[in-house]
PDB file of C-alpha atoms in Angstrom:
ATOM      1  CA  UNK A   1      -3.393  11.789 -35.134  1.00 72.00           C
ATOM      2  CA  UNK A   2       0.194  10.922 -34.034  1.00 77.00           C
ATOM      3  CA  UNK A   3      -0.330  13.489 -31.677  1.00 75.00           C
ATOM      4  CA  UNK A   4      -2.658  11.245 -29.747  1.00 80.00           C
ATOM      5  CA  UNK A   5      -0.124   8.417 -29.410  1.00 79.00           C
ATOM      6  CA  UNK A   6       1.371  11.115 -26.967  1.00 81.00           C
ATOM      7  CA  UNK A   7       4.933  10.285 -27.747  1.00 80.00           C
ATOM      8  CA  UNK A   8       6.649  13.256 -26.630  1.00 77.00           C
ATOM      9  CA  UNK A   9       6.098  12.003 -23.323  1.00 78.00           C
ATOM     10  CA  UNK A  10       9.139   9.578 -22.384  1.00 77.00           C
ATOM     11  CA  UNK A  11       8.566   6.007 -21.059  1.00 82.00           C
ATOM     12  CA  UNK A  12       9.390   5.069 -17.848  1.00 90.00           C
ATOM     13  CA  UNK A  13       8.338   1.473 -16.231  1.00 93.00           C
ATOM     14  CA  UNK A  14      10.653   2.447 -13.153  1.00 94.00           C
ATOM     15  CA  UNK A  15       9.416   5.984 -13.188  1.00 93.00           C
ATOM     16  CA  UNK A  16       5.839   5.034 -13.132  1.00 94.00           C
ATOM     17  CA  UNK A  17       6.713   2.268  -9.969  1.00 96.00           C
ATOM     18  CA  UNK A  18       8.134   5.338  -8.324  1.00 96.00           C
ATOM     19  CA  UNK A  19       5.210   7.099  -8.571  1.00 96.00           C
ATOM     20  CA  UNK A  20       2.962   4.638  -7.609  1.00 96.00           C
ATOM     21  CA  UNK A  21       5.075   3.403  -4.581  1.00 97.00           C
ATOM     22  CA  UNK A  22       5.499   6.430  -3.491  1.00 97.00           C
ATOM     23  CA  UNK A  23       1.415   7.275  -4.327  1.00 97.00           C
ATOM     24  CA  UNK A  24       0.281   4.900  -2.563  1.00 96.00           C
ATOM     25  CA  UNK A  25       2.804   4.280   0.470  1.00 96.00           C
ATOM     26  CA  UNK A  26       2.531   7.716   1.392  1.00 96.00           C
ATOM     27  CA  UNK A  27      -1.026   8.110   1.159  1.00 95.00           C
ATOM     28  CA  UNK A  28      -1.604   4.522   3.387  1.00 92.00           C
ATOM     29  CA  UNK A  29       1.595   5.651   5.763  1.00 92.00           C
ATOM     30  CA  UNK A  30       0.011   9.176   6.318  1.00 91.00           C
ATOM     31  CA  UNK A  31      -3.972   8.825   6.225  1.00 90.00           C
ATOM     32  CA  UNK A  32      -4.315   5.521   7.825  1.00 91.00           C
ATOM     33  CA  UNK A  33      -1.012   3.971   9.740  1.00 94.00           C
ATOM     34  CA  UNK A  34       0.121   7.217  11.160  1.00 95.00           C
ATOM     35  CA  UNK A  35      -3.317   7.865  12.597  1.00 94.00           C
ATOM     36  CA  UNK A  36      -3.329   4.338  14.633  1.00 94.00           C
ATOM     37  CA  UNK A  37       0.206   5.116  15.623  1.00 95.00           C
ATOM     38  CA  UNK A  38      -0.158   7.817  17.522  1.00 94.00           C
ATOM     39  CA  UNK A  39      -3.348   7.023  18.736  1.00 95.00           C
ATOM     40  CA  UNK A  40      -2.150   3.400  19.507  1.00 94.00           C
ATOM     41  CA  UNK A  41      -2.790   3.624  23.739  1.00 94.00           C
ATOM     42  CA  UNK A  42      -6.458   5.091  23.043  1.00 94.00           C
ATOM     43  CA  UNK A  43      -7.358   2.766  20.307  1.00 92.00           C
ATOM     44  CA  UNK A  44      -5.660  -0.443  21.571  1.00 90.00           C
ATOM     45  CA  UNK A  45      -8.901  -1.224  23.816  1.00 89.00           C
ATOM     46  CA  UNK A  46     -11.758  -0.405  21.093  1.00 88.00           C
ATOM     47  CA  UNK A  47      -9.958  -1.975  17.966  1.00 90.00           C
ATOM     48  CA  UNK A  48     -12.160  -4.651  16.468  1.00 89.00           C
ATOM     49  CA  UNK A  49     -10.751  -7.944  17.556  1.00 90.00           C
ATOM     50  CA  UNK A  50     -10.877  -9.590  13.746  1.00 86.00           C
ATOM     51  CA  UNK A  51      -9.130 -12.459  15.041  1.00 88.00           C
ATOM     52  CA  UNK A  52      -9.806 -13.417  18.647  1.00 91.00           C
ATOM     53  CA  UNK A  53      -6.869 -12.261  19.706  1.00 94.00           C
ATOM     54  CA  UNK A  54      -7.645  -9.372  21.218  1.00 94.00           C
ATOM     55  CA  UNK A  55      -7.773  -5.540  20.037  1.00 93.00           C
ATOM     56  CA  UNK A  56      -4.349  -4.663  21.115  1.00 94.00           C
ATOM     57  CA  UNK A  57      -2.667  -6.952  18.834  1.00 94.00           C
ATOM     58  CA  UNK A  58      -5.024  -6.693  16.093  1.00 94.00           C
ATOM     59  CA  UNK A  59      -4.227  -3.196  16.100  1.00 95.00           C
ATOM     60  CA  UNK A  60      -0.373  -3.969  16.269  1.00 96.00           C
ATOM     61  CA  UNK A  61      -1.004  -6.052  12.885  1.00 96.00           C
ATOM     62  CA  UNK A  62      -2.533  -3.292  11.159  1.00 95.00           C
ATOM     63  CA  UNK A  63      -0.163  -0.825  12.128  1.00 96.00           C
ATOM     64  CA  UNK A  64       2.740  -2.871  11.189  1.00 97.00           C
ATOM     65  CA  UNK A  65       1.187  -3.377   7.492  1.00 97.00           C
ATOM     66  CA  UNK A  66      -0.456   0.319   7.433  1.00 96.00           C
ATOM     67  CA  UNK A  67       2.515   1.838   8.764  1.00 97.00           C
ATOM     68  CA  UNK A  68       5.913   0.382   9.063  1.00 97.00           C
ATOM     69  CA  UNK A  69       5.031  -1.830   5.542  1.00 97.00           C
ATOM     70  CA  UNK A  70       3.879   1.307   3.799  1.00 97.00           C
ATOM     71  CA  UNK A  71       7.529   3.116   4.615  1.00 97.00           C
ATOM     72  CA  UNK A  72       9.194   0.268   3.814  1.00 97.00           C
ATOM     73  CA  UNK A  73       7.419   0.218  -0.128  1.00 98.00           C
ATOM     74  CA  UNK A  74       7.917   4.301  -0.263  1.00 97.00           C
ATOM     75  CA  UNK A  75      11.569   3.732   0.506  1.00 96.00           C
ATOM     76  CA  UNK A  76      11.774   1.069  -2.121  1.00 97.00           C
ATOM     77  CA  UNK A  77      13.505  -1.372   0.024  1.00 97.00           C
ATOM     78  CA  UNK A  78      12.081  -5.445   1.047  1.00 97.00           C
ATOM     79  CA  UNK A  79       8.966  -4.216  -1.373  1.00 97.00           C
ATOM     80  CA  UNK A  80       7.890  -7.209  -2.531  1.00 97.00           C
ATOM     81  CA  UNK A  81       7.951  -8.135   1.044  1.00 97.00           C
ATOM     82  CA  UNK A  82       6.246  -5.258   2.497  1.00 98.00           C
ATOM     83  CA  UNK A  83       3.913  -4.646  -0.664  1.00 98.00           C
ATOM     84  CA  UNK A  84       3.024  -8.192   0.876  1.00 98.00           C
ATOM     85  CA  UNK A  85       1.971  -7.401   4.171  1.00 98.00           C
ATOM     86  CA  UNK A  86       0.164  -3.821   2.752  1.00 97.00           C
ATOM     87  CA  UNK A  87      -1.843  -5.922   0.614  1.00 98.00           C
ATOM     88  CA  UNK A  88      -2.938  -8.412   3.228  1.00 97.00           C
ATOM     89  CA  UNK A  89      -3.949  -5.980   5.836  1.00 96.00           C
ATOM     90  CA  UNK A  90      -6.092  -4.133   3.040  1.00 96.00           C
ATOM     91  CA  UNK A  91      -7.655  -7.771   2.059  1.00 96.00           C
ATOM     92  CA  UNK A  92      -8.404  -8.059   5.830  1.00 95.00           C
ATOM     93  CA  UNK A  93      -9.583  -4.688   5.814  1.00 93.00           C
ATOM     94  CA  UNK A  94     -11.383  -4.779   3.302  1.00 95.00           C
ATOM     95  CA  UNK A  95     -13.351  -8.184   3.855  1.00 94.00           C
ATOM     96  CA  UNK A  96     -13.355  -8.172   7.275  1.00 91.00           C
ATOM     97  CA  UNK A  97     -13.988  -4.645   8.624  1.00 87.00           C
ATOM     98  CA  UNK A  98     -16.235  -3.378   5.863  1.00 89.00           C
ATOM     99  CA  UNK A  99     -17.838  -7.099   4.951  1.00 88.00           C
ATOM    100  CA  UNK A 100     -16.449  -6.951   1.227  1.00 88.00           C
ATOM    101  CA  UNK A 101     -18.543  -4.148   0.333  1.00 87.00           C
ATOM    102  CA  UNK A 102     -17.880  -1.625  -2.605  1.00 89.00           C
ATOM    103  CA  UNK A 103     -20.734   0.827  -2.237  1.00 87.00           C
ATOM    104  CA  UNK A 104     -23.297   2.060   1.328  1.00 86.00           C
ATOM    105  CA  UNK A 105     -21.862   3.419   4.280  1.00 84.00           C
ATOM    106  CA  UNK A 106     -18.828   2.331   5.353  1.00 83.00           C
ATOM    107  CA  UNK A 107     -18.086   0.516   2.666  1.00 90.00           C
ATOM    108  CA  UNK A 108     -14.447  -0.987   1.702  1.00 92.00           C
ATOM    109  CA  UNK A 109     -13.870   1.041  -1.660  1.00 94.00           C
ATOM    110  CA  UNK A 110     -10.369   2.640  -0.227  1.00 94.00           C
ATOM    111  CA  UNK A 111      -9.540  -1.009   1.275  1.00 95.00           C
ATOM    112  CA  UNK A 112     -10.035  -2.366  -2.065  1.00 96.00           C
ATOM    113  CA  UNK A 113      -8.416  -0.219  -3.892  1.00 96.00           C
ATOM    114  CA  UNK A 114      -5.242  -0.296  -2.064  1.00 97.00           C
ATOM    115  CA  UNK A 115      -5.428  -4.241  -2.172  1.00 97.00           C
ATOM    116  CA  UNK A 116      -5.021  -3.910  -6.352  1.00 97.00           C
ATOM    117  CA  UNK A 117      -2.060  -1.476  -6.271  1.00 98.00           C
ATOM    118  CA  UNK A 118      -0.028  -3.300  -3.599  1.00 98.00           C
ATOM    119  CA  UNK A 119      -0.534  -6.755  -5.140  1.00 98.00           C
ATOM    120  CA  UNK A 120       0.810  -5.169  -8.262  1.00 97.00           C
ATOM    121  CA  UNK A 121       3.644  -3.720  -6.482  1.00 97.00           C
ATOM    122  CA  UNK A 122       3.972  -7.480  -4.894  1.00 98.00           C
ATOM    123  CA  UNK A 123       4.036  -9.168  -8.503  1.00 97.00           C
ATOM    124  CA  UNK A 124       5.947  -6.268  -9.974  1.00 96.00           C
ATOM    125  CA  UNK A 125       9.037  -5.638  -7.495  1.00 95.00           C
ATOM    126  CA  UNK A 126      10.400  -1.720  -6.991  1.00 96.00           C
ATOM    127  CA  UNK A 127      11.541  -0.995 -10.018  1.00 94.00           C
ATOM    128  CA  UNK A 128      14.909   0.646 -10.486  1.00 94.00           C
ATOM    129  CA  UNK A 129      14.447   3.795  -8.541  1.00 95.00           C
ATOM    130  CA  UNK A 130      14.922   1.682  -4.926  1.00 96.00           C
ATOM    131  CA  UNK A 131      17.090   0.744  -2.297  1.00 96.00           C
ATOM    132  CA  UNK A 132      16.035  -3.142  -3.477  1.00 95.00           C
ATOM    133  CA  UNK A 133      17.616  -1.806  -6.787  1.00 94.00           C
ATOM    134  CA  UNK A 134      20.826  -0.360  -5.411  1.00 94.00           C
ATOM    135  CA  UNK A 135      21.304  -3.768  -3.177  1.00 93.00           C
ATOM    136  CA  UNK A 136      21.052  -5.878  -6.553  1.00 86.00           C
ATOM    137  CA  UNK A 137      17.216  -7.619  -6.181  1.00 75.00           C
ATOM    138  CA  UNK A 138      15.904  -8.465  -9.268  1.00 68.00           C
ATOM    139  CA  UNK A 139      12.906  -5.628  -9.986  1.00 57.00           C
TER     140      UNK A 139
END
């Protein structure tokens, strides 16, 4: 039964925040802030306007917490900050784009699911195995 306990494995807290920053920052950089990057000039018109401030910087928003927030918690460095900003643009995504829905078509499971692991990262810091690390932040 020991065997189960699955102690041969080490322990890592800061290993595991690696993974998981890195997880989940790459997978939000890549499938969703790269994509409104590079399409920025063709979307900027039919964005949704969540705000009333127009599509253009609505889009901006969600390319700064998609994209430039997302490389900021893969490379470990202002996480807390920029775990922030991921986790608000998913919230908004989430609620506002898909209506707060977890299941039917276009629903906000993804949204949602993002939300939880970058308000963990927010509560949690880097970890050890960051540039937030090497400048001396508390993780």
């Amino acid at each position: 039964m020991k065997f189960l306990h699955l102690n041969f494995i080490p322990r890592s807290v800061d290993a595991a925040l690696l993974v998981l920053r890195v997880w989940f920052g790459a997978s939000l950089l890549l499938l969703h802030g790269w994509g409104k990057v590079s399409g920025f000039s063709a979307m900027s018109s039919k964005f949704p306007d969540l705000f009333g401030i127009g599509p253009a910087p609505t889009l901006a928003l969600a390319v700064f917490g998609e994209f430039v927030c997302a490389a900021l918690v893969v490379a470990g460095l202002f996480t807390r900050f920029a775990a922030l900003g991921c986790a608000i643009t998913m919230g908004v995504a989430f609620t506002m784009a898909h209506g707060g829905r977890l299941t039917g078509s276009g629903n906000g499971e993804l949204a949602f699911l993002y939300l939880g692991v970058f308000t963990t990262l927010f509560l949690v810091g880097a970890g050890k195995f960051s540039f937030d690390a090497k400048m001396g932040a508390k993780t």
